[in-house]
Amino acid sequence: MINVVLLAGGVGGAKMAEGFDGLPGVALSVIGNIADDASFHGLWVSPDIDTLTYSLAGRIDRRQGWGVADESHRALAVLKELGDDTWMTLGDRDFGLHIYRSHALARGQSRSAIAAHVAKTFGVKSAILLPTDDVVQTRVRVAAGWLSFQEYFVREQCRPEVLELEYEGVEAAKPTAAALKAIAAADFIVLAPSNPLVSIAPILAVPELRAALAAAKAPVWAVSPLIAGKVVKGPADRMMKALGLRADALGVAEYYKDVVDHMVIDTLDMGLAEEIMALGKGCTVLPTLMTERAEKLALAAGILRMAQ
Ligand code: GDP
Ligand code: CA
């Protein structure tokens, strides 16, 4: 068995997780992003962890990449009727999970224990770990002031230019024992093709977790979420530009340069390989666009083959 640890956000992270999860001979632990978490209607919602769980459990809505397949929205309609803000789309089956999580939190369970129970119950084979059991929340400064991540991402649909990012609570956050153990036992660590600034950075910003990654014996690789200078989906390219970074695979390599040993970039970005290697990093070129399951498995297998 080869122990793979994947650091992952939501949609891009879940696709890469499905790739490693589906390979024989791989024991996968995914450390997911909790900095998008927020309270809605009094319930604790953890969008990236749920996207990972639903994807690995085969419950995901494949068309949109998040949420539960075959979903209805009758509870949300009632909340709207009663005057609550309903810009965050939460389906009925999804609500069931948020009710469970909120109730378990009120009973004193940790967020990581809840995530593990949900994953196990839904039939997820891989381990879904949290970077911390503390609350860390990304905040986004735009011209109008500071927004929560979901206000920026869902309510404002990423339209305002990002002026500053903050991972509130991260300095004091303690890593979970399970995340530290997985990192120490890893044969191979991969940063998924997720948004570097709001999916991967909040995980890396947990101080002792960052130190554990630096101390790990396993090589750390990253897959670029930018292909030919563009995102597959989401605001990562615009965010990177707005914050003064290059919005391409080289910019991702520069951003990760203190953490990562090796970059995986798309075939379309072959021309950037030399500059990435000039940073002192290894570089592997593979097809990285994952639409079908076969592409997810092929990318994961390709990465492991190159790493060995
Ligand atoms: P979110 O939390 O749902 O926003 O998802 P992530 O942060 O995990 O992933 C968003 C990033 O994934 C975006 O920057 C996309 O460009 C990237 N992404 C999505 N699908 C793919 C893919 O098939 N291949 C690659 N290389 N990147 C992808
Ligand atoms: Ca996310």
Coordinates of C-alpha atoms and ligand atoms in Angstrom, one line a residue:
M1 CA 0.0 0.0 0.0
I2 CA 1.2 3.5 -0.8
N3 CA 0.0 6.2 1.6
V4 CA -1.1 9.2 -0.3
V5 CA -2.1 12.4 1.5
L6 CA -4.1 14.9 -0.6
L7 CA -4.7 18.5 0.4
A8 CA -7.9 19.6 -1.3
G9 CA -10.6 22.2 -1.6
G10 CA -14.0 21.5 -3.1
V11 CA -14.7 20.7 -6.8
G12 CA -11.1 20.6 -8.1
G13 CA -9.9 18.8 -5.0
A14 CA -12.7 16.2 -5.1
K15 CA -11.9 15.3 -8.7
M16 CA -8.3 14.6 -7.8
A17 CA -9.5 12.7 -4.7
E18 CA -11.7 10.5 -6.8
G19 CA -8.6 9.7 -9.0
F20 CA -6.5 8.5 -6.1
D21 CA -9.4 6.9 -4.3
G22 CA -10.1 4.7 -7.3
L23 CA -6.5 3.3 -7.7
P24 CA -5.7 -0.1 -6.4
G25 CA -2.8 -0.2 -3.9
V26 CA -3.4 3.4 -2.7
A27 CA -4.5 4.3 0.8
L28 CA -5.7 7.9 0.5
S29 CA -6.2 10.5 3.3
V30 CA -7.7 13.8 2.1
I31 CA -7.1 16.8 4.3
G32 CA -10.0 19.1 3.3
N33 CA -10.5 22.9 3.5
I34 CA -12.7 24.1 6.3
A35 CA -12.2 27.8 5.8
D36 CA -15.3 28.1 3.6
D37 CA -17.5 26.9 6.5
A38 CA -20.2 29.1 7.7
S39 CA -23.5 29.1 9.6
F40 CA -26.8 29.3 7.6
H41 CA -30.2 29.2 9.3
G42 CA -28.5 28.3 12.5
L43 CA -26.8 25.2 10.9
W44 CA -23.0 24.7 10.4
V45 CA -22.3 24.1 6.7
S46 CA -18.9 22.8 5.5
P47 CA -19.1 23.1 1.7
D48 CA -15.7 21.7 0.7
I49 CA -15.8 18.8 3.1
D50 CA -19.2 17.9 1.9
T51 CA -18.2 18.1 -1.8
L52 CA -15.4 15.7 -1.0
T53 CA -17.7 13.4 0.9
Y54 CA -20.5 13.4 -1.7
S55 CA -18.0 12.9 -4.5
L56 CA -16.2 9.9 -2.9
A57 CA -19.6 8.5 -1.8
G58 CA -21.0 8.7 -5.4
R59 CA -23.8 11.0 -4.2
I60 CA -22.5 14.2 -5.9
D61 CA -24.5 16.1 -8.5
R62 CA -22.1 15.4 -11.4
R63 CA -23.6 18.1 -13.5
Q64 CA -22.7 21.0 -11.2
G65 CA -19.9 19.3 -9.3
W66 CA -21.3 20.1 -5.8
G67 CA -24.5 19.3 -3.9
V68 CA -26.4 16.0 -3.9
A69 CA -27.7 14.3 -7.0
D70 CA -31.4 14.1 -7.4
E71 CA -32.0 17.0 -4.9
S72 CA -35.1 19.0 -4.1
H73 CA -35.3 22.4 -2.4
R74 CA -38.5 22.4 -0.4
A75 CA -37.0 23.3 2.9
L76 CA -35.2 26.3 1.4
A77 CA -38.5 27.4 -0.1
V78 CA -40.1 27.5 3.3
L79 CA -37.2 29.4 4.7
K80 CA -37.6 31.9 1.9
E81 CA -41.3 32.2 2.6
L82 CA -40.5 33.0 6.2
G83 CA -38.1 35.8 5.2
D84 CA -34.7 34.2 5.6
D85 CA -31.9 35.0 3.1
T86 CA -31.7 32.0 0.8
W87 CA -28.9 32.9 -1.7
M88 CA -26.9 29.9 -0.4
T89 CA -28.5 27.0 -2.2
L90 CA -29.0 24.1 0.2
G91 CA -31.0 21.1 -0.9
D92 CA -33.3 19.0 1.3
R93 CA -30.9 16.0 1.5
D94 CA -28.0 18.4 2.1
F95 CA -30.0 20.0 4.9
G96 CA -30.2 16.6 6.6
L97 CA -26.4 16.4 6.8
H98 CA -26.2 20.0 8.1
I99 CA -28.8 19.3 10.8
Y100 CA -26.9 16.2 11.8
R101 CA -23.6 18.1 12.0
S102 CA -25.1 21.0 14.0
H103 CA -26.7 18.7 16.4
A104 CA -23.5 16.6 16.9
L105 CA -21.6 19.8 17.5
A106 CA -24.1 20.9 20.1
R107 CA -23.6 17.5 21.8
G108 CA -19.9 18.3 22.0
Q109 CA -18.5 16.2 19.2
S110 CA -15.5 17.5 17.2
R111 CA -15.9 18.6 13.6
S112 CA -13.3 16.0 12.5
A113 CA -15.1 13.1 14.3
I114 CA -18.4 14.2 12.7
A115 CA -16.8 14.4 9.2
A116 CA -15.3 10.9 9.8
H117 CA -18.6 9.4 10.9
V118 CA -20.5 10.9 7.9
A119 CA -17.9 9.6 5.4
K120 CA -17.9 6.1 6.9
T121 CA -21.7 6.0 7.0
F122 CA -21.9 7.1 3.4
G123 CA -19.5 4.4 2.4
V124 CA -16.4 6.5 1.6
K125 CA -13.3 4.3 1.5
S126 CA -10.7 7.0 1.9
A127 CA -10.1 9.0 5.1
I128 CA -11.6 12.5 5.1
L129 CA -9.6 14.5 7.6
L130 CA -9.8 18.1 8.8
P131 CA -6.7 20.3 9.1
T132 CA -8.0 21.6 12.4
D133 CA -11.1 21.2 14.7
D134 CA -10.9 25.0 15.4
V135 CA -12.9 27.5 13.3
V136 CA -10.9 29.1 10.6
Q137 CA -12.8 31.4 8.1
T138 CA -11.6 33.0 5.0
R139 CA -12.6 36.7 4.8
V140 CA -12.4 38.7 1.6
R141 CA -11.8 42.4 1.4
V142 CA -13.5 44.1 -1.6
A143 CA -14.1 47.8 -2.3
A144 CA -17.3 47.7 -0.2
G145 CA -15.5 46.2 2.8
W146 CA -14.9 42.7 4.3
L147 CA -17.1 39.8 3.2
S148 CA -17.4 36.3 4.5
F149 CA -16.1 33.8 1.9
Q150 CA -19.6 32.6 0.9
E151 CA -20.9 36.2 0.6
Y152 CA -18.1 36.8 -1.9
F153 CA -18.3 33.5 -3.6
V154 CA -22.1 32.7 -3.8
R155 CA -24.0 36.0 -3.0
E156 CA -21.7 38.3 -5.0
Q157 CA -20.8 35.5 -7.5
C158 CA -17.1 36.5 -7.3
R159 CA -17.8 39.7 -9.1
P160 CA -16.0 42.3 -6.9
E161 CA -12.2 42.5 -7.2
V162 CA -10.4 40.9 -4.3
L163 CA -8.2 43.4 -2.4
E164 CA -7.1 41.3 0.5
L165 CA -7.6 37.9 2.0
E166 CA -7.5 36.8 5.6
Y167 CA -7.9 33.4 7.2
E168 CA -9.5 34.4 10.5
G169 CA -8.6 32.2 13.4
V170 CA -5.8 30.4 11.7
E171 CA -2.8 31.6 13.9
A172 CA -4.4 30.0 17.0
A173 CA -5.7 26.9 15.2
K174 CA -4.2 23.6 16.3
P175 CA -3.9 20.7 13.7
T176 CA -5.9 17.6 14.3
A177 CA -4.0 14.5 15.5
A178 CA -5.2 12.6 12.5
A179 CA -3.9 15.1 10.0
L180 CA -0.5 15.2 11.6
K181 CA -0.4 11.4 11.7
A182 CA -1.3 11.1 8.1
I183 CA 1.4 13.5 7.0
A184 CA 4.0 11.8 9.1
A185 CA 3.0 8.4 7.6
A186 CA 2.7 9.6 4.0
D187 CA 4.7 8.2 1.2
F188 CA 3.5 10.9 -1.1
I189 CA 1.8 14.3 -0.5
V190 CA -0.1 16.1 -3.2
L191 CA -1.7 19.5 -3.3
A192 CA -4.8 19.0 -5.5
P193 CA -5.6 21.4 -8.4
S194 CA -7.7 23.5 -6.0
N195 CA -7.8 27.3 -5.6
P196 CA -4.3 28.0 -4.1
L197 CA -5.5 31.2 -2.3
V198 CA -8.8 30.1 -0.7
S199 CA -8.7 26.3 -0.7
I200 CA -5.0 25.2 -0.1
A201 CA -3.6 28.3 1.6
P202 CA -6.0 28.1 4.7
I203 CA -4.8 24.5 5.2
L204 CA -1.1 25.5 4.9
A205 CA -1.6 28.4 7.2
V206 CA -2.3 26.2 10.2
P207 CA 1.1 26.7 11.8
E208 CA 1.9 23.3 13.1
L209 CA 0.4 21.6 10.1
R210 CA 2.7 23.7 7.9
A211 CA 5.7 22.6 10.0
A212 CA 4.6 19.0 9.8
L213 CA 4.6 19.2 6.0
A214 CA 8.1 20.7 6.0
A215 CA 9.3 17.9 8.3
A216 CA 7.6 15.1 6.3
K217 CA 9.8 12.6 4.7
A218 CA 7.4 12.3 1.7
P219 CA 7.9 14.5 -1.4
V220 CA 5.3 17.2 -1.8
W221 CA 3.8 17.6 -5.3
A222 CA 1.2 20.1 -6.5
V223 CA -1.1 19.9 -9.5
S224 CA -1.8 23.3 -11.1
P225 CA -5.4 24.3 -11.1
L226 CA -4.6 26.8 -13.9
I227 CA -4.4 25.4 -17.5
A228 CA -3.1 27.7 -20.2
G229 CA -3.5 30.6 -17.7
K230 CA -7.2 29.9 -17.1
V231 CA -9.2 28.3 -14.4
V232 CA -11.5 25.4 -15.3
K233 CA -14.0 27.0 -13.0
G234 CA -14.0 29.7 -10.3
P235 CA -12.1 32.9 -9.5
A236 CA -8.6 31.6 -8.8
D237 CA -7.0 33.3 -11.9
R238 CA -8.7 36.7 -11.2
M239 CA -7.8 36.5 -7.5
M240 CA -4.2 35.7 -8.3
K241 CA -3.9 38.6 -10.7
A242 CA -5.6 41.0 -8.3
L243 CA -3.1 40.0 -5.6
G244 CA -0.1 40.6 -7.8
L245 CA 0.7 37.0 -8.7
R246 CA 1.1 35.5 -12.2
A247 CA -2.1 33.8 -13.1
D248 CA -0.7 30.6 -14.7
A249 CA 1.0 27.4 -13.7
L250 CA 4.3 29.3 -13.1
G251 CA 2.5 31.7 -10.8
V252 CA 1.1 28.7 -8.9
A253 CA 4.7 27.2 -8.6
E254 CA 6.0 30.5 -7.3
Y255 CA 3.2 30.8 -4.8
Y256 CA 3.9 27.2 -3.5
K257 CA 7.7 27.5 -3.7
D258 CA 8.3 27.1 0.0
V259 CA 6.1 24.0 0.3
V260 CA 6.3 22.1 -2.9
D261 CA 9.1 20.0 -4.4
H262 CA 7.5 19.2 -7.7
M263 CA 4.8 20.7 -10.0
V264 CA 2.4 18.8 -12.3
I265 CA 1.3 21.1 -15.1
D266 CA -0.9 20.5 -18.1
T267 CA 0.3 19.5 -21.5
L268 CA -0.9 22.9 -22.8
D269 CA 1.6 24.5 -20.4
M270 CA 4.7 22.6 -21.5
G271 CA 6.3 25.9 -22.4
L272 CA 6.4 26.8 -18.7
A273 CA 8.3 23.7 -17.5
E274 CA 11.8 25.3 -17.9
E275 CA 10.9 28.3 -15.8
I276 CA 9.4 26.1 -13.1
M277 CA 12.5 24.0 -13.1
A278 CA 14.6 27.2 -12.8
L279 CA 12.8 27.7 -9.4
G280 CA 14.6 24.5 -8.3
K281 CA 11.4 22.4 -8.6
G282 CA 10.8 19.2 -10.5
C283 CA 8.1 19.5 -13.2
T284 CA 5.9 16.8 -14.8
V285 CA 3.7 17.5 -17.8
L286 CA 0.5 15.5 -18.0
P287 CA -3.1 16.0 -19.3
T288 CA -4.7 17.5 -16.1
L289 CA -8.3 18.3 -17.3
M290 CA -10.6 15.8 -15.4
T291 CA -14.1 15.4 -16.7
E292 CA -14.7 11.7 -16.9
R293 CA -13.8 9.2 -14.2
A294 CA -11.2 7.7 -16.5
E295 CA -9.3 11.1 -16.7
K296 CA -9.3 11.3 -12.9
L297 CA -7.8 7.8 -12.6
A298 CA -5.3 8.4 -15.4
L299 CA -4.0 11.6 -13.8
A300 CA -3.6 10.0 -10.4
A301 CA -1.9 7.0 -11.9
G302 CA 0.3 9.2 -14.0
I303 CA 1.4 11.2 -11.0
L304 CA 2.2 8.1 -9.0
R305 CA 4.1 6.6 -11.9
M306 CA 6.3 9.7 -12.3
A307 CA 6.9 9.9 -8.5
Q308 CA 8.2 6.4 -8.2
Ligands
GDP1 P1 -14.0 24.8 -4.8 O1 -13.6 24.8 -3.3 O2 -15.3 24.1 -5.1 O3 -13.9 26.2 -5.4 O4 -12.9 24.0 -5.6 P2 -11.4 23.8 -5.5 O5 -10.7 25.0 -4.8 O6 -11.0 22.5 -5.1 O7 -11.1 23.9 -7.0 C1 -11.2 25.0 -7.8 C2 -10.1 25.0 -8.8 O8 -10.0 23.7 -9.4 C3 -10.2 26.0 -9.9 O9 -9.1 26.9 -9.9 C4 -10.2 25.2 -11.2 O10 -9.4 25.8 -12.2 C5 -9.6 23.9 -10.7 N1 -10.0 22.7 -11.5 C6 -11.3 22.3 -11.5 N2 -11.4 21.2 -12.3 C7 -10.1 20.9 -12.7 C8 -9.5 20.0 -13.6 O11 -10.2 19.1 -14.1 N3 -8.2 20.0 -13.8 C9 -7.4 21.0 -13.2 N4 -6.1 21.0 -13.5 N5 -7.9 22.0 -12.4 C10 -9.2 21.9 -12.2
CA2 CA -14.3 25.9 -1.6

